[in-house]
Amino acid sequence: MSKQNSKKPALPGSTVTMGLDIGYGVVKAVTADQVVMFPSVMGHAREIKFQQEEMARRHPGDQMTDEDGDWFVGDLALAQLPPGELLRLRGRTANESTMGNAFRLRLAKVAIGKVMQGMWNRDIVHIRIATGLPTDHMRDAAQLKASLIGQHLIKTDTAELIANVSEVMVMPQPYGTIYANTLMESGEINRQHTYRRTGVCDVGTYTVDLALDDEGEFVDAESGSVESGVYTAQERISAALERDYREKMPFKIVEEVLRTGIFHANGQPVDYREIVEEALAPLRSATLNLMSEKWQRGTTVDVVYLSGGGAELVVKDVREAYPQTALVQDAQLANARGYLNYARFIARQS
């Protein structure tokens, strides 16, 4: 799940522009020369009695410290912490501004630490961030911006620096996919994109999001979110495995069964494709219901970009209903890349 490109650390005092997609399932951060991905999960660190150095090498940047203590994040948390100790970024919390945004800030710090891996001595780096929120959560944008902006001490096992976040841009999450197509990496307008009404369907872990852009203008009435997502299929597969084998399977194994349709029991492959298809039915119907509610038959939508980690799981059904659907290349990173394009576009205007 984690992905990280190696590169030279940024110079102290330099400015880094980052597209940051803090998804409910996976955090994605993209800069000019870096791509970082890790699961949106964490838990309080515990003492590891063996292979500490090997673990740090295998999961670089997954250990962080802040005012609330020491944390395991991402794949390290999934590998080393029991399910009951794992904290996940979920849909709206009872107090979104304190709970949800505090969690997002911690994930953002980990992402910055991974991007700035190898920078020590509490050197200062200036950062511009473009990010998103689920379409129906945009009223929380001001609080998210307030929590990210300013100076933050980033302290992980691979970096210790001061991140001075000077500018934060927040947009509806799936708008990143629109900007990944309507803008170039340089921030210039993509003249090849000639569609007038551009729709995007972003299939994530805990939400499915729609956004509609009409020649550069966000159409609120034809955009929205539903609290569904890939987790609905994961939960059904997990329950089926627990029923069949009377033990709870690790998340990594559930995810593998979802993607391959095969479960390995006692070293032998077991065909779970039929159960996976059944498990995906609620996600597919929730996606099509939201599209139908917002766009009816989609006659006036020129193109539908399908993005997010769950895009490939629904593409066949969505294409049948909306033939103008295009599965975005590297669908999971589309929003983060688009945020980066937008930040560069804004920089060119100033």
Short mmCIF file of C-alpha atoms in Angstrom, two decimals, residues 4-342:
data_model
loop_
_atom_site.label_atom_id
_atom_site.label_comp_id
_atom_site.label_asym_id
_atom_site.label_seq_id
_atom_site.Cartn_x
_atom_site.Cartn_y
_atom_site.Cartn_z
CA GLN A 4 7.48 6.55 -1.68
CA ASN A 5 9.93 7.83 -4.27
CA SER A 6 13.49 8.47 -3.19
CA LYS A 7 14.96 11.92 -3.82
CA LYS A 8 17.26 14.53 -2.36
CA PRO A 9 15.74 16.32 0.65
CA ALA A 10 14.48 19.87 0.06
CA LEU A 11 16.83 22.68 0.98
CA PRO A 12 16.15 24.54 4.25
CA GLY A 13 14.25 27.76 3.55
CA SER A 14 12.92 26.54 0.20
CA THR A 15 9.24 26.52 -0.76
CA VAL A 16 7.54 23.22 -1.62
CA THR A 17 4.12 23.03 -3.31
CA MET A 18 2.12 19.91 -2.44
CA GLY A 19 -1.09 18.29 -3.63
CA LEU A 20 -2.41 16.50 -0.53
CA ASP A 21 -5.34 14.09 -0.72
CA ILE A 22 -6.19 12.97 2.82
CA GLY A 23 -8.52 10.14 1.91
CA TYR A 24 -10.43 8.04 4.43
CA GLY A 25 -8.53 4.98 3.21
CA VAL A 26 -5.20 6.27 1.89
CA VAL A 27 -3.25 9.53 2.16
CA LYS A 28 -1.68 10.67 -1.11
CA ALA A 29 0.87 13.50 -1.35
CA VAL A 30 2.40 14.68 -4.63
CA THR A 31 5.13 17.30 -5.18
CA ALA A 32 7.29 18.16 -8.19
CA ASP A 33 9.52 15.13 -7.59
CA GLN A 34 7.77 13.01 -4.97
CA VAL A 35 4.81 10.66 -4.64
CA VAL A 36 3.93 9.44 -1.14
CA MET A 37 1.06 7.08 -0.26
CA PHE A 38 0.14 5.39 3.02
CA PRO A 39 -3.02 4.04 4.73
CA SER A 40 -5.00 6.63 6.75
CA VAL A 41 -4.66 4.72 9.99
CA MET A 42 -2.71 5.21 13.22
CA GLY A 43 -2.49 4.15 16.82
CA HIS A 44 -0.41 4.83 19.93
CA ALA A 45 3.05 3.31 19.54
CA ARG A 46 4.01 0.21 21.50
CA GLU A 47 7.41 -1.18 22.35
CA ILE A 48 8.74 -3.50 19.65
CA LYS A 49 10.94 -6.16 21.21
CA PHE A 50 12.66 -7.43 18.06
CA GLN A 51 13.82 -6.23 14.62
CA GLN A 52 13.37 -2.54 15.49
CA GLU A 53 15.89 -1.41 12.83
CA GLU A 54 14.42 -3.75 10.21
CA MET A 55 10.96 -2.35 10.96
CA ALA A 56 12.15 1.26 10.59
CA ARG A 57 13.81 0.32 7.27
CA ARG A 58 10.68 -1.45 6.02
CA HIS A 59 8.27 1.32 7.08
CA PRO A 60 10.25 4.61 6.83
CA GLY A 61 8.46 7.62 8.28
CA ASP A 62 5.68 5.56 9.89
CA GLN A 63 6.73 6.49 13.46
CA MET A 64 5.89 10.02 14.60
CA THR A 65 5.80 12.04 17.81
CA ASP A 66 3.59 15.00 18.66
CA GLU A 67 2.12 16.67 21.76
CA ASP A 68 -0.17 13.66 22.23
CA GLY A 69 2.66 11.11 22.35
CA ASP A 70 4.30 8.55 20.05
CA TRP A 71 2.36 7.08 17.14
CA PHE A 72 2.56 4.25 14.64
CA VAL A 73 1.02 5.26 11.32
CA GLY A 74 0.09 3.60 8.01
CA ASP A 75 1.46 0.16 7.19
CA LEU A 76 3.48 -0.02 10.43
CA ALA A 77 0.28 0.52 12.45
CA LEU A 78 -1.57 -2.12 10.39
CA ALA A 79 1.28 -4.61 10.84
CA GLN A 80 2.00 -4.08 14.54
CA LEU A 81 -1.15 -2.92 16.32
CA PRO A 82 -4.23 -5.03 17.17
CA PRO A 83 -7.44 -3.91 15.37
CA GLY A 84 -8.90 -2.52 18.60
CA GLU A 85 -6.04 0.00 18.90
CA LEU A 86 -6.24 1.29 15.33
CA LEU A 87 -7.76 4.71 14.79
CA ARG A 88 -9.15 5.49 11.34
CA LEU A 89 -10.31 8.65 9.67
CA ARG A 90 -14.02 7.98 9.18
CA GLY A 91 -17.00 9.94 7.89
CA ARG A 92 -18.18 12.95 9.86
CA THR A 93 -17.37 12.78 13.56
CA ALA A 94 -19.48 14.22 16.38
CA ASN A 95 -17.10 17.18 16.52
CA GLU A 96 -15.56 17.41 13.08
CA SER A 97 -13.55 20.60 13.70
CA THR A 98 -11.64 19.12 16.64
CA MET A 99 -11.70 15.36 15.99
CA GLY A 100 -11.68 15.09 12.19
CA ASN A 101 -9.30 17.98 11.56
CA ALA A 102 -6.93 17.00 14.37
CA PHE A 103 -6.66 13.58 12.72
CA ARG A 104 -6.17 15.15 9.28
CA LEU A 105 -3.46 17.43 10.65
CA ARG A 106 -1.57 14.45 12.11
CA LEU A 107 -1.80 12.60 8.77
CA ALA A 108 -0.65 15.77 6.97
CA LYS A 109 2.38 15.98 9.29
CA VAL A 110 3.29 12.36 8.50
CA ALA A 111 2.96 13.07 4.76
CA ILE A 112 5.21 16.14 5.06
CA GLY A 113 7.72 14.08 7.08
CA LYS A 114 7.81 11.43 4.33
CA VAL A 115 8.21 14.04 1.57
CA MET A 116 11.01 15.76 3.56
CA GLN A 117 12.70 12.50 4.59
CA GLY A 118 16.33 13.10 5.56
CA MET A 119 15.86 16.70 6.73
CA TRP A 120 16.98 17.22 10.34
CA ASN A 121 18.06 19.98 12.80
CA ARG A 122 14.55 21.47 12.82
CA ASP A 123 15.31 23.29 9.58
CA ILE A 124 12.41 25.37 8.24
CA VAL A 125 10.66 24.53 4.96
CA HIS A 126 7.86 26.69 3.53
CA ILE A 127 4.92 24.70 2.17
CA ARG A 128 1.92 25.54 -0.01
CA ILE A 129 -0.84 22.89 0.20
CA ALA A 130 -3.81 22.27 -2.08
CA THR A 131 -6.22 19.70 -0.65
CA GLY A 132 -9.87 18.63 -0.63
CA LEU A 133 -12.82 17.51 1.50
CA PRO A 134 -15.78 15.28 0.54
CA THR A 135 -18.25 17.44 -1.41
CA ASP A 136 -20.88 17.47 1.36
CA HIS A 137 -18.24 18.30 4.02
CA MET A 138 -17.05 21.54 2.39
CA ARG A 139 -18.52 23.63 5.20
CA ASP A 140 -15.60 22.32 7.31
CA ALA A 141 -13.07 23.86 4.89
CA ALA A 142 -12.37 26.97 6.99
CA GLN A 143 -11.51 24.89 10.09
CA LEU A 144 -9.33 22.52 8.06
CA LYS A 145 -7.47 25.47 6.56
CA ALA A 146 -7.00 27.01 10.02
CA SER A 147 -5.61 23.76 11.46
CA LEU A 148 -3.09 23.30 8.61
CA ILE A 149 -1.82 26.87 8.26
CA GLY A 150 1.10 28.02 10.42
CA GLN A 151 4.26 26.44 11.82
CA HIS A 152 4.32 22.75 12.73
CA LEU A 153 7.07 20.67 14.27
CA ILE A 154 7.37 17.47 12.22
CA LYS A 155 9.12 14.72 14.17
CA THR A 156 9.34 11.22 12.67
CA ASP A 157 11.89 8.42 12.51
CA THR A 158 13.18 9.84 9.19
CA ALA A 159 12.95 13.64 9.66
CA GLU A 160 12.78 16.47 12.18
CA LEU A 161 11.91 19.88 10.76
CA ILE A 162 9.65 22.90 11.05
CA ALA A 163 6.99 23.02 8.34
CA ASN A 164 5.81 26.58 7.77
CA VAL A 165 2.53 26.12 5.91
CA SER A 166 2.02 29.53 4.31
CA GLU A 167 -0.97 28.84 2.04
CA VAL A 168 -3.79 26.26 2.02
CA MET A 169 -6.35 25.81 -0.77
CA VAL A 170 -9.36 23.54 -0.06
CA MET A 171 -11.77 22.32 -2.74
CA PRO A 172 -14.37 19.55 -3.09
CA GLN A 173 -12.29 16.34 -3.09
CA PRO A 174 -13.17 15.09 -6.60
CA TYR A 175 -12.31 18.47 -8.12
CA GLY A 176 -8.71 17.28 -8.06
CA THR A 177 -9.59 14.78 -10.81
CA ILE A 178 -11.11 17.61 -12.87
CA TYR A 179 -7.95 19.73 -12.49
CA ALA A 180 -5.82 16.67 -13.33
CA ASN A 181 -7.52 16.81 -16.75
CA THR A 182 -8.35 20.49 -17.35
CA LEU A 183 -4.94 21.81 -16.23
CA MET A 184 -1.40 20.82 -17.25
CA GLU A 185 1.32 19.85 -14.75
CA SER A 186 2.81 23.31 -15.35
CA GLY A 187 -0.44 24.93 -14.16
CA GLU A 188 -1.41 26.06 -17.66
CA ILE A 189 -4.90 25.36 -19.04
CA ASN A 190 -5.09 22.10 -21.01
CA ARG A 191 -6.29 23.16 -24.47
CA GLN A 192 -6.89 19.50 -25.40
CA HIS A 193 -9.71 19.27 -22.84
CA THR A 194 -12.66 20.56 -24.89
CA TYR A 195 -15.60 19.25 -22.82
CA ARG A 196 -18.00 21.88 -21.46
CA ARG A 197 -19.73 19.96 -18.67
CA THR A 198 -17.24 17.72 -16.89
CA GLY A 199 -18.39 15.25 -14.24
CA VAL A 200 -16.25 13.25 -11.86
CA CYS A 201 -17.19 10.26 -9.71
CA ASP A 202 -14.62 9.59 -6.99
CA VAL A 203 -15.04 6.17 -5.35
CA GLY A 204 -13.20 6.21 -2.04
CA THR A 205 -12.97 4.08 1.07
CA TYR A 206 -15.81 5.65 3.08
CA THR A 207 -17.47 8.05 0.63
CA VAL A 208 -18.46 8.21 -3.01
CA ASP A 209 -18.22 11.82 -4.25
CA LEU A 210 -19.58 13.55 -7.33
CA ALA A 211 -18.64 16.96 -8.69
CA LEU A 212 -19.84 18.70 -11.82
CA ASP A 213 -17.92 21.50 -13.51
CA ASP A 214 -19.61 23.64 -16.18
CA GLU A 215 -16.87 25.45 -18.13
CA GLY A 216 -14.86 26.14 -14.96
CA GLU A 217 -17.81 26.73 -12.63
CA PHE A 218 -18.70 24.32 -9.79
CA VAL A 219 -22.37 23.24 -10.00
CA ASP A 220 -23.40 22.59 -6.39
CA ALA A 221 -26.84 21.16 -7.19
CA GLU A 222 -25.27 18.42 -9.34
CA SER A 223 -22.50 17.55 -6.89
CA GLY A 224 -22.64 15.60 -3.63
CA SER A 225 -21.46 12.72 -1.46
CA VAL A 226 -22.84 9.50 -0.07
CA GLU A 227 -21.46 7.70 2.98
CA SER A 228 -20.66 4.47 1.20
CA GLY A 229 -17.43 3.23 -0.32
CA VAL A 230 -15.03 0.34 -0.58
CA TYR A 231 -15.32 -0.37 3.17
CA THR A 232 -18.84 -1.78 2.61
CA ALA A 233 -17.32 -4.57 0.50
CA GLN A 234 -14.37 -5.02 2.88
CA GLU A 235 -16.72 -5.48 5.84
CA ARG A 236 -18.82 -8.11 4.02
CA ILE A 237 -15.73 -10.08 2.93
CA SER A 238 -14.31 -9.87 6.45
CA ALA A 239 -17.60 -11.22 7.90
CA ALA A 240 -17.68 -14.07 5.33
CA LEU A 241 -14.09 -15.10 6.16
CA GLU A 242 -14.80 -14.95 9.91
CA ARG A 243 -17.94 -17.06 9.41
CA ASP A 244 -16.04 -19.66 7.33
CA TYR A 245 -12.85 -19.87 9.41
CA ARG A 246 -13.99 -18.65 12.86
CA GLU A 247 -11.21 -16.11 13.16
CA LYS A 248 -10.89 -12.43 12.30
CA MET A 249 -8.61 -11.89 9.31
CA PRO A 250 -6.09 -9.02 9.09
CA PHE A 251 -7.11 -6.06 6.95
CA LYS A 252 -4.30 -6.78 4.47
CA ILE A 253 -5.74 -10.24 3.74
CA VAL A 254 -9.32 -8.91 3.37
CA GLU A 255 -8.04 -6.31 0.89
CA GLU A 256 -6.19 -9.01 -1.08
CA VAL A 257 -9.35 -11.15 -1.32
CA LEU A 258 -11.31 -8.10 -2.53
CA ARG A 259 -8.77 -7.37 -5.28
CA THR A 260 -8.03 -10.97 -6.39
CA GLY A 261 -11.09 -13.03 -5.40
CA ILE A 262 -8.77 -15.65 -3.87
CA PHE A 263 -8.20 -16.49 -0.18
CA HIS A 264 -5.27 -18.64 0.91
CA ALA A 265 -6.31 -21.05 3.70
CA ASN A 266 -3.56 -23.23 5.16
CA GLY A 267 -1.48 -22.53 2.09
CA GLN A 268 -4.23 -23.54 -0.38
CA PRO A 269 -6.13 -21.10 -2.67
CA VAL A 270 -9.90 -20.86 -2.09
CA ASP A 271 -12.16 -19.22 -4.68
CA TYR A 272 -14.05 -16.26 -3.15
CA ARG A 273 -15.00 -14.52 -6.40
CA GLU A 274 -18.73 -15.08 -5.97
CA ILE A 275 -18.66 -13.69 -2.43
CA VAL A 276 -16.61 -10.69 -3.63
CA GLU A 277 -19.22 -9.95 -6.34
CA GLU A 278 -21.99 -10.08 -3.71
CA ALA A 279 -19.92 -7.87 -1.39
CA LEU A 280 -19.48 -5.25 -4.14
CA ALA A 281 -23.22 -4.98 -4.91
CA PRO A 282 -23.97 -2.28 -2.24
CA LEU A 283 -21.02 -0.13 -3.39
CA ARG A 284 -22.07 -0.37 -7.03
CA SER A 285 -25.71 0.44 -6.31
CA ALA A 286 -24.80 3.36 -3.98
CA THR A 287 -22.56 4.81 -6.72
CA LEU A 288 -25.21 4.50 -9.43
CA ASN A 289 -27.97 5.82 -7.12
CA LEU A 290 -25.95 8.97 -6.35
CA MET A 291 -25.15 9.52 -10.05
CA SER A 292 -28.79 9.02 -10.99
CA GLU A 293 -29.96 11.38 -8.23
CA LYS A 294 -27.57 14.16 -9.28
CA TRP A 295 -27.29 13.65 -13.06
CA GLN A 296 -30.37 11.54 -13.98
CA ARG A 297 -29.31 9.79 -17.21
CA GLY A 298 -26.30 12.05 -17.66
CA THR A 299 -27.43 13.34 -21.08
CA THR A 300 -25.97 16.81 -20.47
CA VAL A 301 -22.70 15.57 -18.91
CA ASP A 302 -20.06 15.49 -21.67
CA VAL A 303 -17.55 13.26 -19.88
CA VAL A 304 -17.50 11.39 -16.56
CA TYR A 305 -14.06 10.87 -15.05
CA LEU A 306 -14.00 7.88 -12.69
CA SER A 307 -11.30 8.11 -10.01
CA GLY A 308 -10.42 6.95 -6.49
CA GLY A 309 -9.18 3.67 -5.05
CA GLY A 310 -12.49 1.93 -5.79
CA ALA A 311 -12.84 3.15 -9.41
CA GLU A 312 -11.93 -0.18 -11.02
CA LEU A 313 -14.44 -2.03 -8.80
CA VAL A 314 -17.41 -0.12 -10.27
CA VAL A 315 -16.22 0.86 -13.77
CA LYS A 316 -18.16 -1.82 -15.67
CA ASP A 317 -21.52 -0.91 -14.07
CA VAL A 318 -20.94 2.84 -14.35
CA ARG A 319 -19.96 2.57 -18.04
CA GLU A 320 -23.16 0.65 -18.80
CA ALA A 321 -25.26 3.47 -17.35
CA TYR A 322 -22.99 6.34 -18.49
CA PRO A 323 -21.14 5.38 -21.71
CA GLN A 324 -19.14 8.66 -21.66
CA THR A 325 -17.25 7.37 -18.57
CA ALA A 326 -13.44 7.45 -18.69
CA LEU A 327 -11.46 5.49 -16.08
CA VAL A 328 -8.67 7.85 -15.02
CA GLN A 329 -5.13 6.54 -15.30
CA ASP A 330 -3.56 5.95 -11.85
CA ALA A 331 -7.06 6.66 -10.45
CA GLN A 332 -6.03 6.68 -6.80
CA LEU A 333 -3.57 9.56 -7.34
CA ALA A 334 -5.74 11.65 -9.67
CA ASN A 335 -7.04 14.04 -6.99
CA ALA A 336 -3.61 14.71 -5.48
CA ARG A 337 -2.10 15.38 -8.93
CA GLY A 338 -4.97 17.72 -9.77
CA TYR A 339 -4.55 19.63 -6.49
CA LEU A 340 -0.89 20.16 -7.39
CA ASN A 341 -1.85 21.38 -10.89
CA TYR A 342 -4.33 23.83 -9.32
#
